[in-house]
mmCIF file of C-alpha atoms in Angstrom:
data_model
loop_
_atom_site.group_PDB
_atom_site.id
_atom_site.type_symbol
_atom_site.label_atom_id
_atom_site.label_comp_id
_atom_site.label_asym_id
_atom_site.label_seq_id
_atom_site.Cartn_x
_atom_site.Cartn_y
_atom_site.Cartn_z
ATOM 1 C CA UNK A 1 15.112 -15.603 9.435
ATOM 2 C CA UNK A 2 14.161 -15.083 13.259
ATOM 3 C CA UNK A 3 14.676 -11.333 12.103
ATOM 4 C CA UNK A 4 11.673 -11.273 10.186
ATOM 5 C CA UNK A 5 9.563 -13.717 11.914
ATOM 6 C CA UNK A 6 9.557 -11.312 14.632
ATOM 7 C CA UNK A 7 8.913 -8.023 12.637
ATOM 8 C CA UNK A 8 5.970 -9.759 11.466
ATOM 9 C CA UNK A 9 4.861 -10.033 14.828
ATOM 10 C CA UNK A 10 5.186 -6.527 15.205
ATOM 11 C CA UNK A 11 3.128 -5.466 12.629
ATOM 12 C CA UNK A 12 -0.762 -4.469 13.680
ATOM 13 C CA UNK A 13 -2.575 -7.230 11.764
ATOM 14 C CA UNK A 14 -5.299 -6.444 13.336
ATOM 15 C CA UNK A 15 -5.313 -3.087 11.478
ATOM 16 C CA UNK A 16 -4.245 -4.464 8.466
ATOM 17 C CA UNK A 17 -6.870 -7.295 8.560
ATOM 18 C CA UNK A 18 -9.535 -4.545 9.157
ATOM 19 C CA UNK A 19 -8.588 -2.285 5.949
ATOM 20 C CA UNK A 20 -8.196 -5.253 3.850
ATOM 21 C CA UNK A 21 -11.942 -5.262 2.748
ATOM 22 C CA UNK A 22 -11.959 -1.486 1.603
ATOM 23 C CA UNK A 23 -8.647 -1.917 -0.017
ATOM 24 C CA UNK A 24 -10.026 -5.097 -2.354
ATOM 25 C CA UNK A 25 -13.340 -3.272 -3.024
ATOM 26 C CA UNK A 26 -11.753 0.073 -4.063
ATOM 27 C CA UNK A 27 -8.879 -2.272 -5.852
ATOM 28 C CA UNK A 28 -11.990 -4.135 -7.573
ATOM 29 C CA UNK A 29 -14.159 -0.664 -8.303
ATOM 30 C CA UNK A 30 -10.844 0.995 -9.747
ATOM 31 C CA UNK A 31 -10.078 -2.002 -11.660
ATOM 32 C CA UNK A 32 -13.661 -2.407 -13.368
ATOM 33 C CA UNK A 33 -13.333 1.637 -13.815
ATOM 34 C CA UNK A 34 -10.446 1.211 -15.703
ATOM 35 C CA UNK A 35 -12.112 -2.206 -17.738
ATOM 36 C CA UNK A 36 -14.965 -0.456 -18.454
ATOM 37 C CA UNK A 37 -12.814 3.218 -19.531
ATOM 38 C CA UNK A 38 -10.885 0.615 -22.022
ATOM 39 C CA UNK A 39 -14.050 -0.665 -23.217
ATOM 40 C CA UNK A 40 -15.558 2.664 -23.911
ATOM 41 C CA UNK A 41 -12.346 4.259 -25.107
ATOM 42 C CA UNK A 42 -12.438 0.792 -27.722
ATOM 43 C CA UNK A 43 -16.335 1.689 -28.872
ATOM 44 C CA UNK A 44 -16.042 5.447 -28.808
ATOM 45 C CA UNK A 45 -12.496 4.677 -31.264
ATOM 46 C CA UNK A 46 -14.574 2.644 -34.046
ATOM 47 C CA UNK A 47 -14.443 4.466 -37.586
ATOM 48 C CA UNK A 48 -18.292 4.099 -37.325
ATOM 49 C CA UNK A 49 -18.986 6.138 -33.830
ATOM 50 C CA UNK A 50 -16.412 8.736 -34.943
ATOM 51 C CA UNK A 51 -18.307 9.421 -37.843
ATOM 52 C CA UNK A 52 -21.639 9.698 -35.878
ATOM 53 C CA UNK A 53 -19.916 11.590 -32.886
ATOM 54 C CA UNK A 54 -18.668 14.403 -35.684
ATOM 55 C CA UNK A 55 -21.948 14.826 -37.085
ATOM 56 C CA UNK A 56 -23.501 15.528 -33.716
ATOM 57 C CA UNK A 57 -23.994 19.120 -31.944
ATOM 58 C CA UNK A 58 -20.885 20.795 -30.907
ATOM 59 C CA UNK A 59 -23.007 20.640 -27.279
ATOM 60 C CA UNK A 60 -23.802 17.301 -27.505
ATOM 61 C CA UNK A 61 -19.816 16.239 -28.030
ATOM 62 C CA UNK A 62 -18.724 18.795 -25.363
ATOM 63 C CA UNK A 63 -21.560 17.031 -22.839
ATOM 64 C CA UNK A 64 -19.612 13.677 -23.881
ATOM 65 C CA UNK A 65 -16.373 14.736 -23.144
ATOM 66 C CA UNK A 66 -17.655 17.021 -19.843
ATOM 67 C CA UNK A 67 -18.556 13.014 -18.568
ATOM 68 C CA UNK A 68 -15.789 11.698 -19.856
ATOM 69 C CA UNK A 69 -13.448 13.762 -17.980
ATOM 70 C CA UNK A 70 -15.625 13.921 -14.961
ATOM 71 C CA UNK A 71 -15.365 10.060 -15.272
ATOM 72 C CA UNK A 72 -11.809 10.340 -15.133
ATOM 73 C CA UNK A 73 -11.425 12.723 -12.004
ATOM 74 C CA UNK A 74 -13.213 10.029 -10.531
ATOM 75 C CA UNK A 75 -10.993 7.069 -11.454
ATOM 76 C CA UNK A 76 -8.124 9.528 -10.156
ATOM 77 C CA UNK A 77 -9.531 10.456 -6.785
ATOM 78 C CA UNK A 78 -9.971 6.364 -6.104
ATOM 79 C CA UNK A 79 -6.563 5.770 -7.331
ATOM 80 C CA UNK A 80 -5.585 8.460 -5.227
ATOM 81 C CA UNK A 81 -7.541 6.876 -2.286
ATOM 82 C CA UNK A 82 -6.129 3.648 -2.532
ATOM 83 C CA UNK A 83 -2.602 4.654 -3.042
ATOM 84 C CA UNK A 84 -3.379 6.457 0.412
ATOM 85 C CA UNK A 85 -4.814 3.356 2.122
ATOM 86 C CA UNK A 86 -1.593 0.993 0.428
ATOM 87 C CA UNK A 87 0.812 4.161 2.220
ATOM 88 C CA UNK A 88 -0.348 3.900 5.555
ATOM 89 C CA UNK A 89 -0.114 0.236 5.389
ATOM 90 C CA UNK A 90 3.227 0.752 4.525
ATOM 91 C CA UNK A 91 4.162 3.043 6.859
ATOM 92 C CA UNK A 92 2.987 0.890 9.633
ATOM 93 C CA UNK A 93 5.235 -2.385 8.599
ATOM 94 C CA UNK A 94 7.985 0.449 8.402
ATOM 95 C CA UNK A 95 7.416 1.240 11.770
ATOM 96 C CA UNK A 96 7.282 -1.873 12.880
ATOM 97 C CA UNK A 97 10.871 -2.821 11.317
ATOM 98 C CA UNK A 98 12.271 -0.213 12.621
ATOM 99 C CA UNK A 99 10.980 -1.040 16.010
ATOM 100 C CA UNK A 100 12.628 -4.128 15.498
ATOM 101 C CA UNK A 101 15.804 -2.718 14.474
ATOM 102 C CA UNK A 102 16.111 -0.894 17.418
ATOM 103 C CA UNK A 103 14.960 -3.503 19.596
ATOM 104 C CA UNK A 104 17.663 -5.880 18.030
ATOM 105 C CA UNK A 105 20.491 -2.850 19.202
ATOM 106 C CA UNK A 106 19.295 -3.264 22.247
ATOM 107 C CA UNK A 107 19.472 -7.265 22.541
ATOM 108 C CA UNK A 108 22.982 -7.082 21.294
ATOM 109 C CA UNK A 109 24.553 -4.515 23.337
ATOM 110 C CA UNK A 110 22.970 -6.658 26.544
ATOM 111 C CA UNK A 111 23.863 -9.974 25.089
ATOM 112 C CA UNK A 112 27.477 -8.190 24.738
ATOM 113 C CA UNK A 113 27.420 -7.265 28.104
ATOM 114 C CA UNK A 114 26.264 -10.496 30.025
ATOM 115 C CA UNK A 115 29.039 -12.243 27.971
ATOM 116 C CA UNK A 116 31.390 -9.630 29.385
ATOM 117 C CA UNK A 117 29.952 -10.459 32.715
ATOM 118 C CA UNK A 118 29.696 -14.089 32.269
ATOM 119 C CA UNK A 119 33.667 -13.669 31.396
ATOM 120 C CA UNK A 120 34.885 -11.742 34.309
ATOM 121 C CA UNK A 121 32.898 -14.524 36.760
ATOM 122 C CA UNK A 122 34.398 -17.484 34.795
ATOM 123 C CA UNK A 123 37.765 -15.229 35.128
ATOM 124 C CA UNK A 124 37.205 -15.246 39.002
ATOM 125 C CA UNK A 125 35.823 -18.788 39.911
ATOM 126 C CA UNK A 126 39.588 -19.901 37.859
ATOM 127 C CA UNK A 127 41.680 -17.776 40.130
ATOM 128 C CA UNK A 128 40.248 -19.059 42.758
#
């Protein structure tokens, strides 16, 4: 439990504080993206607007989907974005475990050692 207490206290909150409000606004924008794609894709699906859609221009239906799938490049470049933010993030509580890790090596080969040293004193003081 100490274990993780600590990498927690490794990890640069401060940098993870400060990206927080990007990472909820592109989390909300990609979210009411993808409400408002499922709300189109629902009204653009009705037996009614199909029929109207088919009996418009071949250039006014290739405009439509031209948005559409400019619409949807967009949705994927701020997916893409956040997924990017979410990775560094990541990478930095990674880091900071592994820090950690190596750190707790480190204790434990010089807690090893004092009790080694702690031994060989007690060892001496008895001959004595």
């Amino acid at each position: 439990m100490v274990g993780w207490v600590t990498a927690l206290k490794l990890v640069p909150w401060g940098d993870v504080i400060e990206a927080t409000p990007q990472i909820l606004q592109a989390a909300r924008k990609l979210l009411g993206t993808a409400r408002k794609s499922k709300a189109d894709t629902a009204v653009t699906t009705s037996a009614g607007h199909v029929e109207a859609e088919a009996q418009l221009p071949a250039a006014t239906q290739l405009q439509h989907l031209r948005e559409r799938v400019t619409q949807l490049e967009q949705e994927q470049m701020d997916s893409a974005a956040l997924i990017q933010s979410l990775a560094q993030q990541n990478a930095q509580v990674i880091q900071a475990v592994d820090d950690l890790r190596q750190r707790y090596r480190r204790l434990t080969l010089l807690t090893a050692g004092l009790g080694c040293v702690c031994l060989g004193l007690l060892v001496a003081v008895i001959r004595q």
